[in-house]
């Protein structure tokens, strides 16, 4: 029987990866314990070993793109420990109210200082819309305070405006923003479209910054779980939040949105999605980045929504996420010296998170969808495609 190193080298060679090579996707090994760790823990072991400095890649995103395109994960038998993690995630509700709050705090409360150095000026933590932004524009160029001319800033504004236009926002409408982040979209919609916005988040750091950002605007920011909301709204949106709902809660989520939306209303959900029907998340991401997060498939979304909703439009611009993530990585990489309280292992973890995500979108293993819904049985749809 071949040893772990021989097996690992064979898998990499089959994908075109050379250990010690010069190609962007080639890697360098600093600790031969890597091989047994990967064969035992698959993607969890690969990510943890990178955090521990056991290996490097000439271009981490390029290597992980090759790994995901070749689906090397499926060629490694999961250990009993990984199987137990998957079963627990399937059986338990990883996004109950109590867990959802803890999960959100674990990621979004790690420090606004990190996010404000990584994101655009509005702190929009989701895929930008690069359609009209030239590829040769540098999204990472340094800008003076208050300037709004960089590519990343403009691509994020284009995404926010796209959402507003798809929702057909008009002055005086009421809008619910589920998972409002640091308030960037609420501010944009209130200023540009003169709507009244209610934004919710379970994370204190986000709530504090969102309230500061939206001060003086017709915006109400509330620390709440979507399941506890009441009232009615003309429009509902969530931007990068459905990934945290969890497969067990999707029917509840859509039922709650129905209770909150006016009969003639409309909603849009902007979400990362999976090609596959999943009941548990990636074990490395679950442990280190998004506890309890599960990427929904279109099938899961459609099944949860089918009773009361008409899906008017599905817009996939997942490839734009790679460029967004590379811009975020360049931003924070150039400014790590400004946040020295994050140690080296955290820095490597964060870089791996961004590059692994960029690779997933480049390999088309994961997608980004904007999905527009109207209430069923309401006559002819009034919605027309907006891009």
Short mmCIF file of the C-alpha atoms (twelve columns), coordinates in Angstrom:
data_MODEL
# 
_entry.id   MODEL 
# 
loop_
_atom_site.group_PDB 
_atom_site.id 
_atom_site.type_symbol 
_atom_site.label_atom_id 
_atom_site.label_alt_id 
_atom_site.label_comp_id 
_atom_site.label_asym_id 
_atom_site.label_seq_id 
_atom_site.Cartn_x 
_atom_site.Cartn_y 
_atom_site.Cartn_z 
_atom_site.pdbx_PDB_model_num 
ATOM 1   C CA . UNK A 1   0.000   0.000  0.000   1 
ATOM 2   C CA . UNK A 2   1.455   3.416  -0.939  1 
ATOM 3   C CA . UNK A 3   2.249   5.798  1.909   1 
ATOM 4   C CA . UNK A 4   0.471   9.116  2.425   1 
ATOM 5   C CA . UNK A 5   3.139   11.143 0.644   1 
ATOM 6   C CA . UNK A 6   3.100   8.935  -2.454  1 
ATOM 7   C CA . UNK A 7   -0.695  9.067  -2.583  1 
ATOM 8   C CA . UNK A 8   -0.699  12.851 -2.188  1 
ATOM 9   C CA . UNK A 9   1.911   13.360 -4.881  1 
ATOM 10  C CA . UNK A 10  -0.059  11.158 -7.275  1 
ATOM 11  C CA . UNK A 11  -3.223  13.175 -6.694  1 
ATOM 12  C CA . UNK A 12  -1.428  16.465 -7.275  1 
ATOM 13  C CA . UNK A 13  0.342   15.164 -10.370 1 
ATOM 14  C CA . UNK A 14  -2.981  14.043 -11.825 1 
ATOM 15  C CA . UNK A 15  -4.210  17.632 -11.420 1 
ATOM 16  C CA . UNK A 16  -1.057  19.057 -13.000 1 
ATOM 17  C CA . UNK A 17  0.464   20.390 -9.767  1 
ATOM 18  C CA . UNK A 18  4.216   20.046 -9.224  1 
ATOM 19  C CA . UNK A 19  5.688   20.189 -5.743  1 
ATOM 20  C CA . UNK A 20  8.565   22.674 -5.881  1 
ATOM 21  C CA . UNK A 21  7.588   23.863 -9.364  1 
ATOM 22  C CA . UNK A 22  7.496   27.385 -10.780 1 
ATOM 23  C CA . UNK A 23  3.956   27.496 -12.213 1 
ATOM 24  C CA . UNK A 24  1.459   29.764 -10.405 1 
ATOM 25  C CA . UNK A 25  -0.486  26.724 -9.188  1 
ATOM 26  C CA . UNK A 26  2.553   24.791 -7.912  1 
ATOM 27  C CA . UNK A 27  3.237   24.386 -4.204  1 
ATOM 28  C CA . UNK A 28  6.131   24.013 -1.771  1 
ATOM 29  C CA . UNK A 29  6.050   21.674 1.233   1 
ATOM 30  C CA . UNK A 30  7.678   22.663 4.540   1 
ATOM 31  C CA . UNK A 31  6.453   19.749 6.664   1 
ATOM 32  C CA . UNK A 32  5.887   16.224 5.371   1 
ATOM 33  C CA . UNK A 33  3.237   15.621 8.018   1 
ATOM 34  C CA . UNK A 34  1.015   17.492 5.555   1 
ATOM 35  C CA . UNK A 35  0.307   14.363 3.538   1 
ATOM 36  C CA . UNK A 36  -1.203  12.263 6.319   1 
ATOM 37  C CA . UNK A 37  -3.088  15.289 7.603   1 
ATOM 38  C CA . UNK A 38  -4.781  15.845 4.243   1 
ATOM 39  C CA . UNK A 39  -5.626  12.183 3.760   1 
ATOM 40  C CA . UNK A 40  -7.166  12.150 7.231   1 
ATOM 41  C CA . UNK A 41  -8.986  15.492 7.255   1 
ATOM 42  C CA . UNK A 42  -9.303  16.458 3.552   1 
ATOM 43  C CA . UNK A 43  -10.181 20.157 3.102   1 
ATOM 44  C CA . UNK A 44  -10.081 20.771 6.857   1 
ATOM 45  C CA . UNK A 45  -6.556  19.385 7.036   1 
ATOM 46  C CA . UNK A 46  -5.385  21.295 3.976   1 
ATOM 47  C CA . UNK A 47  -6.594  24.611 5.375   1 
ATOM 48  C CA . UNK A 48  -5.271  24.012 8.878   1 
ATOM 49  C CA . UNK A 49  -1.893  22.949 7.534   1 
ATOM 50  C CA . UNK A 50  -1.685  26.203 5.568   1 
ATOM 51  C CA . UNK A 51  -2.525  28.161 8.709   1 
ATOM 52  C CA . UNK A 52  0.302   26.320 10.482  1 
ATOM 53  C CA . UNK A 53  2.802   27.154 7.724   1 
ATOM 54  C CA . UNK A 54  3.288   23.577 6.530   1 
ATOM 55  C CA . UNK A 55  2.978   24.526 2.856   1 
ATOM 56  C CA . UNK A 56  2.919   27.475 0.490   1 
ATOM 57  C CA . UNK A 57  1.721   28.063 -3.054  1 
ATOM 58  C CA . UNK A 58  3.207   30.341 -5.690  1 
ATOM 59  C CA . UNK A 59  -0.339  31.709 -6.082  1 
ATOM 60  C CA . UNK A 60  -2.693  30.327 -3.479  1 
ATOM 61  C CA . UNK A 61  -5.816  31.151 -5.452  1 
ATOM 62  C CA . UNK A 62  -4.403  29.452 -8.569  1 
ATOM 63  C CA . UNK A 63  -3.505  26.275 -6.669  1 
ATOM 64  C CA . UNK A 64  -6.901  26.071 -4.985  1 
ATOM 65  C CA . UNK A 65  -8.612  26.658 -8.330  1 
ATOM 66  C CA . UNK A 66  -6.820  23.614 -9.731  1 
ATOM 67  C CA . UNK A 67  -7.723  21.571 -6.638  1 
ATOM 68  C CA . UNK A 68  -11.400 22.466 -6.935  1 
ATOM 69  C CA . UNK A 69  -11.572 22.092 -10.705 1 
ATOM 70  C CA . UNK A 70  -10.052 18.604 -10.462 1 
ATOM 71  C CA . UNK A 71  -12.322 17.856 -7.459  1 
ATOM 72  C CA . UNK A 72  -9.439  16.296 -5.549  1 
ATOM 73  C CA . UNK A 73  -11.603 16.301 -2.432  1 
ATOM 74  C CA . UNK A 74  -13.778 13.539 -3.847  1 
ATOM 75  C CA . UNK A 75  -10.705 11.334 -4.343  1 
ATOM 76  C CA . UNK A 76  -9.941  11.230 -0.617  1 
ATOM 77  C CA . UNK A 77  -12.068 9.102  1.707   1 
ATOM 78  C CA . UNK A 78  -13.311 11.165 4.642   1 
ATOM 79  C CA . UNK A 79  -12.164 10.129 8.107   1 
ATOM 80  C CA . UNK A 80  -14.680 8.925  10.717  1 
ATOM 81  C CA . UNK A 81  -14.241 12.266 12.491  1 
ATOM 82  C CA . UNK A 82  -15.286 14.196 9.363   1 
ATOM 83  C CA . UNK A 83  -18.252 11.885 8.860   1 
ATOM 84  C CA . UNK A 84  -19.376 12.528 12.429  1 
ATOM 85  C CA . UNK A 85  -19.140 16.297 11.873  1 
ATOM 86  C CA . UNK A 86  -21.273 15.967 8.732   1 
ATOM 87  C CA . UNK A 87  -23.904 13.847 10.468  1 
ATOM 88  C CA . UNK A 88  -24.126 16.266 13.413  1 
ATOM 89  C CA . UNK A 89  -24.530 19.209 11.048  1 
ATOM 90  C CA . UNK A 90  -27.292 17.361 9.192   1 
ATOM 91  C CA . UNK A 91  -29.228 16.308 12.284  1 
ATOM 92  C CA . UNK A 92  -28.889 19.471 14.362  1 
ATOM 93  C CA . UNK A 93  -30.288 22.871 13.485  1 
ATOM 94  C CA . UNK A 94  -27.052 24.842 13.171  1 
ATOM 95  C CA . UNK A 95  -28.995 28.109 12.798  1 
ATOM 96  C CA . UNK A 96  -31.447 28.054 15.673  1 
ATOM 97  C CA . UNK A 97  -32.010 31.500 17.172  1 
ATOM 98  C CA . UNK A 98  -29.381 31.028 19.865  1 
ATOM 99  C CA . UNK A 99  -26.816 29.490 17.524  1 
ATOM 100 C CA . UNK A 100 -27.488 32.046 14.790  1 
ATOM 101 C CA . UNK A 101 -26.568 34.882 17.146  1 
ATOM 102 C CA . UNK A 102 -23.381 33.135 18.295  1 
ATOM 103 C CA . UNK A 103 -22.450 32.228 14.720  1 
ATOM 104 C CA . UNK A 104 -22.875 35.799 13.487  1 
ATOM 105 C CA . UNK A 105 -20.878 37.220 16.361  1 
ATOM 106 C CA . UNK A 106 -18.048 34.748 15.719  1 
ATOM 107 C CA . UNK A 107 -17.471 36.237 12.255  1 
ATOM 108 C CA . UNK A 108 -18.839 39.770 12.205  1 
ATOM 109 C CA . UNK A 109 -17.699 40.849 15.668  1 
ATOM 110 C CA . UNK A 110 -14.003 40.084 15.174  1 
ATOM 111 C CA . UNK A 111 -13.340 43.786 14.627  1 
ATOM 112 C CA . UNK A 112 -14.500 46.616 12.421  1 
ATOM 113 C CA . UNK A 113 -10.840 47.603 12.054  1 
ATOM 114 C CA . UNK A 114 -10.256 44.538 9.868   1 
ATOM 115 C CA . UNK A 115 -13.302 45.018 7.665   1 
ATOM 116 C CA . UNK A 116 -12.890 48.737 7.134   1 
ATOM 117 C CA . UNK A 117 -9.373  48.119 5.787   1 
ATOM 118 C CA . UNK A 118 -10.507 45.285 3.537   1 
ATOM 119 C CA . UNK A 119 -13.792 46.500 2.055   1 
ATOM 120 C CA . UNK A 120 -14.900 49.484 -0.030  1 
ATOM 121 C CA . UNK A 121 -15.807 52.814 1.512   1 
ATOM 122 C CA . UNK A 122 -19.390 51.671 2.232   1 
ATOM 123 C CA . UNK A 123 -18.167 48.408 3.825   1 
ATOM 124 C CA . UNK A 124 -20.228 46.209 1.509   1 
ATOM 125 C CA . UNK A 125 -19.327 42.602 2.321   1 
ATOM 126 C CA . UNK A 126 -20.724 40.830 -0.745  1 
ATOM 127 C CA . UNK A 127 -19.993 40.421 -4.453  1 
ATOM 128 C CA . UNK A 128 -19.504 43.637 -6.438  1 
ATOM 129 C CA . UNK A 129 -21.031 44.162 -9.888  1 
ATOM 130 C CA . UNK A 130 -18.113 44.673 -12.265 1 
ATOM 131 C CA . UNK A 131 -19.980 44.630 -15.570 1 
ATOM 132 C CA . UNK A 132 -19.148 48.218 -16.527 1 
ATOM 133 C CA . UNK A 133 -15.791 48.415 -14.726 1 
ATOM 134 C CA . UNK A 134 -12.826 47.944 -17.063 1 
ATOM 135 C CA . UNK A 135 -10.566 44.997 -16.274 1 
ATOM 136 C CA . UNK A 136 -7.461  47.169 -16.447 1 
ATOM 137 C CA . UNK A 137 -8.697  49.517 -13.726 1 
ATOM 138 C CA . UNK A 138 -6.851  48.923 -10.478 1 
ATOM 139 C CA . UNK A 139 -9.393  48.183 -7.729  1 
ATOM 140 C CA . UNK A 140 -6.688  48.320 -5.060  1 
ATOM 141 C CA . UNK A 141 -5.108  51.702 -5.730  1 
ATOM 142 C CA . UNK A 142 -4.755  53.935 -2.701  1 
ATOM 143 C CA . UNK A 143 -7.337  56.714 -2.527  1 
ATOM 144 C CA . UNK A 144 -7.510  59.931 -0.536  1 
ATOM 145 C CA . UNK A 145 -10.055 60.085 2.271   1 
ATOM 146 C CA . UNK A 146 -13.547 60.729 0.982   1 
ATOM 147 C CA . UNK A 147 -12.806 59.891 -2.662  1 
ATOM 148 C CA . UNK A 148 -15.224 57.528 -4.386  1 
ATOM 149 C CA . UNK A 149 -13.508 56.945 -7.704  1 
ATOM 150 C CA . UNK A 150 -11.833 53.579 -7.191  1 
ATOM 151 C CA . UNK A 151 -13.017 50.572 -9.130  1 
ATOM 152 C CA . UNK A 152 -14.103 48.578 -6.085  1 
ATOM 153 C CA . UNK A 153 -16.139 51.494 -4.723  1 
ATOM 154 C CA . UNK A 154 -17.888 51.969 -8.051  1 
ATOM 155 C CA . UNK A 155 -18.476 48.256 -8.598  1 
ATOM 156 C CA . UNK A 156 -20.128 47.999 -5.183  1 
ATOM 157 C CA . UNK A 157 -22.279 51.060 -5.857  1 
ATOM 158 C CA . UNK A 158 -23.294 49.485 -9.166  1 
ATOM 159 C CA . UNK A 159 -24.419 46.381 -7.257  1 
ATOM 160 C CA . UNK A 160 -26.421 48.412 -4.749  1 
ATOM 161 C CA . UNK A 161 -28.082 50.403 -7.528  1 
ATOM 162 C CA . UNK A 162 -28.836 47.187 -9.432  1 
ATOM 163 C CA . UNK A 163 -30.690 45.856 -6.382  1 
ATOM 164 C CA . UNK A 164 -32.662 49.086 -5.990  1 
ATOM 165 C CA . UNK A 165 -33.661 49.049 -9.664  1 
ATOM 166 C CA . UNK A 166 -34.657 45.389 -9.569  1 
ATOM 167 C CA . UNK A 167 -36.846 46.112 -6.557  1 
ATOM 168 C CA . UNK A 168 -38.409 49.097 -8.318  1 
ATOM 169 C CA . UNK A 169 -37.835 51.340 -5.321  1 
ATOM 170 C CA . UNK A 170 -39.793 54.594 -5.235  1 
ATOM 171 C CA . UNK A 171 -39.785 57.474 -2.733  1 
ATOM 172 C CA . UNK A 172 -41.753 56.718 0.403   1 
ATOM 173 C CA . UNK A 173 -41.615 52.935 0.126   1 
ATOM 174 C CA . UNK A 174 -40.713 50.869 3.183   1 
ATOM 175 C CA . UNK A 175 -37.798 48.457 2.786   1 
ATOM 176 C CA . UNK A 176 -36.630 45.671 5.101   1 
ATOM 177 C CA . UNK A 177 -32.928 44.807 4.845   1 
ATOM 178 C CA . UNK A 178 -32.401 41.412 6.516   1 
ATOM 179 C CA . UNK A 179 -28.764 41.149 7.534   1 
ATOM 180 C CA . UNK A 180 -27.929 44.806 6.998   1 
ATOM 181 C CA . UNK A 181 -24.213 44.530 7.766   1 
ATOM 182 C CA . UNK A 182 -22.599 47.886 8.486   1 
ATOM 183 C CA . UNK A 183 -25.508 49.797 6.962   1 
ATOM 184 C CA . UNK A 184 -24.037 50.552 3.544   1 
ATOM 185 C CA . UNK A 185 -27.062 49.449 1.528   1 
ATOM 186 C CA . UNK A 186 -29.560 51.038 3.926   1 
ATOM 187 C CA . UNK A 187 -27.713 54.335 3.590   1 
ATOM 188 C CA . UNK A 188 -27.545 54.049 -0.205  1 
ATOM 189 C CA . UNK A 189 -31.244 53.201 -0.619  1 
ATOM 190 C CA . UNK A 190 -32.373 55.966 1.740   1 
ATOM 191 C CA . UNK A 191 -30.173 58.628 0.121   1 
ATOM 192 C CA . UNK A 192 -30.553 57.682 -3.534  1 
ATOM 193 C CA . UNK A 193 -34.123 56.343 -3.618  1 
ATOM 194 C CA . UNK A 194 -35.731 58.162 -0.660  1 
ATOM 195 C CA . UNK A 195 -37.139 55.007 0.934   1 
ATOM 196 C CA . UNK A 196 -37.625 54.237 4.620   1 
ATOM 197 C CA . UNK A 197 -35.350 51.369 5.636   1 
ATOM 198 C CA . UNK A 198 -35.373 48.960 8.552   1 
ATOM 199 C CA . UNK A 199 -32.131 47.003 8.802   1 
ATOM 200 C CA . UNK A 200 -31.478 44.089 11.143  1 
ATOM 201 C CA . UNK A 201 -28.351 42.244 12.260  1 
ATOM 202 C CA . UNK A 202 -27.500 40.066 15.281  1 
ATOM 203 C CA . UNK A 203 -23.928 41.430 15.485  1 
ATOM 204 C CA . UNK A 204 -23.283 44.357 17.847  1 
ATOM 205 C CA . UNK A 205 -20.257 45.663 15.928  1 
ATOM 206 C CA . UNK A 206 -22.336 45.936 12.773  1 
ATOM 207 C CA . UNK A 207 -25.271 47.538 14.557  1 
ATOM 208 C CA . UNK A 208 -23.091 50.231 16.096  1 
ATOM 209 C CA . UNK A 209 -21.438 51.179 12.816  1 
ATOM 210 C CA . UNK A 210 -24.689 50.983 10.831  1 
ATOM 211 C CA . UNK A 211 -26.410 53.383 13.212  1 
ATOM 212 C CA . UNK A 212 -23.517 55.816 12.918  1 
ATOM 213 C CA . UNK A 213 -23.516 55.553 9.133   1 
ATOM 214 C CA . UNK A 214 -27.252 56.105 8.777   1 
ATOM 215 C CA . UNK A 215 -27.631 58.854 11.354  1 
ATOM 216 C CA . UNK A 216 -30.058 61.516 10.166  1 
ATOM 217 C CA . UNK A 217 -31.615 59.295 7.491   1 
ATOM 218 C CA . UNK A 218 -35.027 57.573 7.538   1 
ATOM 219 C CA . UNK A 219 -33.279 54.357 8.598   1 
ATOM 220 C CA . UNK A 220 -33.941 52.204 11.656  1 
ATOM 221 C CA . UNK A 221 -31.238 49.698 12.616  1 
ATOM 222 C CA . UNK A 222 -32.302 46.918 14.969  1 
ATOM 223 C CA . UNK A 223 -30.448 44.068 16.592  1 
ATOM 224 C CA . UNK A 224 -32.808 41.204 15.877  1 
ATOM 225 C CA . UNK A 225 -33.313 37.768 14.379  1 
ATOM 226 C CA . UNK A 226 -35.551 37.705 11.304  1 
ATOM 227 C CA . UNK A 227 -37.837 35.222 13.074  1 
ATOM 228 C CA . UNK A 228 -38.748 37.850 15.680  1 
ATOM 229 C CA . UNK A 229 -39.845 40.586 13.263  1 
ATOM 230 C CA . UNK A 230 -43.353 41.872 12.739  1 
ATOM 231 C CA . UNK A 231 -44.974 44.602 10.645  1 
ATOM 232 C CA . UNK A 232 -45.263 44.871 6.874   1 
ATOM 233 C CA . UNK A 233 -42.974 46.275 4.201   1 
ATOM 234 C CA . UNK A 234 -43.251 47.189 0.533   1 
ATOM 235 C CA . UNK A 235 -39.938 45.540 -0.294  1 
ATOM 236 C CA . UNK A 236 -37.612 43.013 1.358   1 
ATOM 237 C CA . UNK A 237 -34.005 42.245 0.569   1 
ATOM 238 C CA . UNK A 238 -31.149 40.251 1.999   1 
ATOM 239 C CA . UNK A 239 -27.613 40.666 0.702   1 
ATOM 240 C CA . UNK A 240 -25.239 37.880 1.692   1 
ATOM 241 C CA . UNK A 241 -27.491 36.620 4.478   1 
ATOM 242 C CA . UNK A 242 -29.294 33.537 3.115   1 
ATOM 243 C CA . UNK A 243 -26.065 31.543 3.444   1 
ATOM 244 C CA . UNK A 244 -26.610 31.819 7.216   1 
ATOM 245 C CA . UNK A 245 -30.256 30.719 7.242   1 
ATOM 246 C CA . UNK A 246 -29.512 26.987 7.107   1 
ATOM 247 C CA . UNK A 247 -31.376 24.317 5.121   1 
ATOM 248 C CA . UNK A 248 -33.649 23.398 8.024   1 
ATOM 249 C CA . UNK A 249 -34.841 26.994 8.308   1 
ATOM 250 C CA . UNK A 250 -35.404 27.911 4.660   1 
ATOM 251 C CA . UNK A 251 -39.172 27.206 4.746   1 
ATOM 252 C CA . UNK A 252 -39.467 29.276 7.937   1 
ATOM 253 C CA . UNK A 253 -37.459 32.074 6.323   1 
ATOM 254 C CA . UNK A 254 -39.720 32.278 3.270   1 
ATOM 255 C CA . UNK A 255 -42.873 31.991 5.378   1 
ATOM 256 C CA . UNK A 256 -41.666 34.839 7.568   1 
ATOM 257 C CA . UNK A 257 -40.864 36.975 4.522   1 
ATOM 258 C CA . UNK A 258 -44.400 36.339 3.276   1 
ATOM 259 C CA . UNK A 259 -45.826 37.539 6.595   1 
ATOM 260 C CA . UNK A 260 -43.674 40.693 6.411   1 
ATOM 261 C CA . UNK A 261 -44.266 41.621 2.764   1 
ATOM 262 C CA . UNK A 262 -47.241 43.565 1.447   1 
ATOM 263 C CA . UNK A 263 -49.366 41.458 -0.942  1 
ATOM 264 C CA . UNK A 264 -48.217 43.541 -3.922  1 
ATOM 265 C CA . UNK A 265 -44.636 43.652 -2.675  1 
ATOM 266 C CA . UNK A 266 -41.426 42.244 -4.030  1 
ATOM 267 C CA . UNK A 267 -38.245 40.850 -2.548  1 
ATOM 268 C CA . UNK A 268 -34.711 40.133 -3.702  1 
ATOM 269 C CA . UNK A 269 -32.181 37.792 -2.132  1 
ATOM 270 C CA . UNK A 270 -28.506 38.094 -3.071  1 
ATOM 271 C CA . UNK A 271 -26.755 34.891 -2.016  1 
ATOM 272 C CA . UNK A 272 -23.788 32.659 -2.622  1 
ATOM 273 C CA . UNK A 273 -25.099 29.297 -3.754  1 
ATOM 274 C CA . UNK A 274 -24.057 25.720 -4.251  1 
ATOM 275 C CA . UNK A 275 -24.453 23.590 -7.345  1 
ATOM 276 C CA . UNK A 276 -25.355 20.705 -5.035  1 
ATOM 277 C CA . UNK A 277 -28.091 20.103 -2.496  1 
ATOM 278 C CA . UNK A 278 -26.247 20.481 0.830   1 
ATOM 279 C CA . UNK A 279 -27.201 19.886 4.439   1 
ATOM 280 C CA . UNK A 280 -23.824 20.825 5.947   1 
ATOM 281 C CA . UNK A 281 -21.041 23.255 5.145   1 
ATOM 282 C CA . UNK A 282 -17.357 22.922 4.344   1 
ATOM 283 C CA . UNK A 283 -15.706 21.744 7.608   1 
ATOM 284 C CA . UNK A 284 -12.821 24.256 7.429   1 
ATOM 285 C CA . UNK A 285 -15.163 27.188 6.797   1 
ATOM 286 C CA . UNK A 286 -17.519 25.915 9.487   1 
ATOM 287 C CA . UNK A 287 -14.739 25.793 12.082  1 
ATOM 288 C CA . UNK A 288 -12.864 28.981 11.233  1 
ATOM 289 C CA . UNK A 289 -14.947 31.386 9.136   1 
ATOM 290 C CA . UNK A 290 -18.736 30.921 9.040   1 
ATOM 291 C CA . UNK A 291 -19.937 28.592 11.821  1 
ATOM 292 C CA . UNK A 292 -23.182 26.942 10.803  1 
ATOM 293 C CA . UNK A 293 -23.108 28.381 7.287   1 
ATOM 294 C CA . UNK A 294 -24.515 26.254 4.462   1 
ATOM 295 C CA . UNK A 295 -24.688 27.416 0.845   1 
ATOM 296 C CA . UNK A 296 -28.188 26.797 -0.534  1 
ATOM 297 C CA . UNK A 297 -28.791 25.319 -3.962  1 
ATOM 298 C CA . UNK A 298 -31.373 26.666 -6.377  1 
ATOM 299 C CA . UNK A 299 -33.332 23.475 -5.764  1 
ATOM 300 C CA . UNK A 300 -33.440 24.055 -2.015  1 
ATOM 301 C CA . UNK A 301 -34.469 27.682 -2.486  1 
ATOM 302 C CA . UNK A 302 -37.194 26.785 -4.993  1 
ATOM 303 C CA . UNK A 303 -38.563 24.004 -2.791  1 
ATOM 304 C CA . UNK A 304 -38.761 26.294 0.239   1 
ATOM 305 C CA . UNK A 305 -40.408 29.079 -1.776  1 
ATOM 306 C CA . UNK A 306 -42.734 27.146 -4.053  1 
ATOM 307 C CA . UNK A 307 -45.964 27.410 -2.069  1 
ATOM 308 C CA . UNK A 308 -46.335 31.175 -1.901  1 
ATOM 309 C CA . UNK A 309 -43.812 32.775 -4.227  1 
ATOM 310 C CA . UNK A 310 -43.206 33.360 -7.911  1 
ATOM 311 C CA . UNK A 311 -39.550 33.454 -8.916  1 
ATOM 312 C CA . UNK A 312 -39.413 36.311 -11.395 1 
ATOM 313 C CA . UNK A 313 -35.691 36.314 -12.140 1 
ATOM 314 C CA . UNK A 314 -32.432 34.511 -11.359 1 
ATOM 315 C CA . UNK A 315 -29.285 36.460 -12.202 1 
ATOM 316 C CA . UNK A 316 -25.938 34.667 -11.814 1 
ATOM 317 C CA . UNK A 317 -22.816 36.808 -11.721 1 
ATOM 318 C CA . UNK A 318 -20.637 34.482 -9.656  1 
ATOM 319 C CA . UNK A 319 -17.497 35.084 -11.754 1 
ATOM 320 C CA . UNK A 320 -17.497 38.679 -10.502 1 
ATOM 321 C CA . UNK A 321 -16.860 37.386 -6.999  1 
ATOM 322 C CA . UNK A 322 -13.325 36.278 -7.841  1 
ATOM 323 C CA . UNK A 323 -12.366 39.843 -8.740  1 
ATOM 324 C CA . UNK A 324 -14.105 41.139 -5.611  1 
ATOM 325 C CA . UNK A 325 -12.247 38.723 -3.344  1 
ATOM 326 C CA . UNK A 326 -8.895  39.479 -4.955  1 
ATOM 327 C CA . UNK A 327 -9.530  43.183 -4.365  1 
ATOM 328 C CA . UNK A 328 -10.380 42.534 -0.716  1 
ATOM 329 C CA . UNK A 329 -7.250  40.437 -0.272  1 
ATOM 330 C CA . UNK A 330 -5.053  43.090 -1.849  1 
ATOM 331 C CA . UNK A 331 -6.593  45.745 0.387   1 
ATOM 332 C CA . UNK A 332 -6.077  43.919 3.655   1 
ATOM 333 C CA . UNK A 333 -2.693  42.467 2.674   1 
ATOM 334 C CA . UNK A 334 -1.327  45.966 2.180   1 
ATOM 335 C CA . UNK A 335 -2.622  47.084 5.582   1 
ATOM 336 C CA . UNK A 336 -1.951  44.210 7.984   1 
ATOM 337 C CA . UNK A 337 0.661   46.366 9.698   1 
ATOM 338 C CA . UNK A 338 -2.187  48.626 10.838  1 
ATOM 339 C CA . UNK A 339 -3.884  45.801 12.785  1 
ATOM 340 C CA . UNK A 340 -0.989  44.086 14.620  1 
ATOM 341 C CA . UNK A 341 -3.271  42.454 17.206  1 
ATOM 342 C CA . UNK A 342 -4.224  39.842 14.581  1 
ATOM 343 C CA . UNK A 343 -1.470  37.238 14.784  1 
ATOM 344 C CA . UNK A 344 0.295   35.418 11.941  1 
ATOM 345 C CA . UNK A 345 -1.913  32.337 12.116  1 
ATOM 346 C CA . UNK A 346 -5.003  34.528 11.837  1 
ATOM 347 C CA . UNK A 347 -3.456  36.373 8.879   1 
ATOM 348 C CA . UNK A 348 -2.809  33.092 7.068   1 
ATOM 349 C CA . UNK A 349 -6.309  31.881 7.927   1 
ATOM 350 C CA . UNK A 350 -7.866  35.043 6.493   1 
ATOM 351 C CA . UNK A 351 -5.758  34.896 3.328   1 
ATOM 352 C CA . UNK A 352 -6.726  31.248 2.864   1 
ATOM 353 C CA . UNK A 353 -10.402 32.116 3.329   1 
ATOM 354 C CA . UNK A 354 -10.334 34.816 0.666   1 
ATOM 355 C CA . UNK A 355 -8.243  32.821 -1.821  1 
ATOM 356 C CA . UNK A 356 -10.203 29.602 -1.351  1 
ATOM 357 C CA . UNK A 357 -13.414 31.502 -1.977  1 
ATOM 358 C CA . UNK A 358 -11.950 33.192 -5.062  1 
ATOM 359 C CA . UNK A 359 -10.905 29.781 -6.350  1 
ATOM 360 C CA . UNK A 360 -14.374 28.337 -5.779  1 
ATOM 361 C CA . UNK A 361 -15.962 31.011 -7.955  1 
ATOM 362 C CA . UNK A 362 -13.271 30.757 -10.628 1 
ATOM 363 C CA . UNK A 363 -13.740 26.973 -10.764 1 
ATOM 364 C CA . UNK A 364 -17.556 27.535 -10.877 1 
ATOM 365 C CA . UNK A 365 -17.877 25.231 -7.867  1 
ATOM 366 C CA . UNK A 366 -19.992 27.930 -6.188  1 
ATOM 367 C CA . UNK A 367 -22.226 30.653 -7.597  1 
ATOM 368 C CA . UNK A 368 -23.624 34.094 -6.780  1 
ATOM 369 C CA . UNK A 369 -27.306 34.623 -7.448  1 
ATOM 370 C CA . UNK A 370 -29.681 37.539 -7.210  1 
ATOM 371 C CA . UNK A 371 -33.194 36.105 -7.110  1 
ATOM 372 C CA . UNK A 372 -36.312 38.283 -7.421  1 
ATOM 373 C CA . UNK A 373 -39.583 37.033 -5.898  1 
ATOM 374 C CA . UNK A 374 -43.163 38.237 -5.989  1 
ATOM 375 C CA . UNK A 375 -46.177 36.838 -4.175  1 
ATOM 376 C CA . UNK A 376 -47.941 33.993 -5.988  1 
ATOM 377 C CA . UNK A 377 -51.487 34.239 -7.351  1 
ATOM 378 C CA . UNK A 378 -51.345 37.973 -7.876  1 
ATOM 379 C CA . UNK A 379 -52.126 38.173 -11.580 1 
ATOM 380 C CA . UNK A 380 -49.627 38.957 -14.290 1 
ATOM 381 C CA . UNK A 381 -46.128 39.750 -13.025 1 
ATOM 382 C CA . UNK A 382 -45.130 43.392 -13.241 1 
ATOM 383 C CA . UNK A 383 -41.441 42.675 -13.047 1 
ATOM 384 C CA . UNK A 384 -39.269 42.995 -16.147 1 
ATOM 385 C CA . UNK A 385 -35.608 42.001 -16.370 1 
ATOM 386 C CA . UNK A 386 -33.105 44.554 -15.069 1 
ATOM 387 C CA . UNK A 387 -29.355 44.286 -15.573 1 
# 
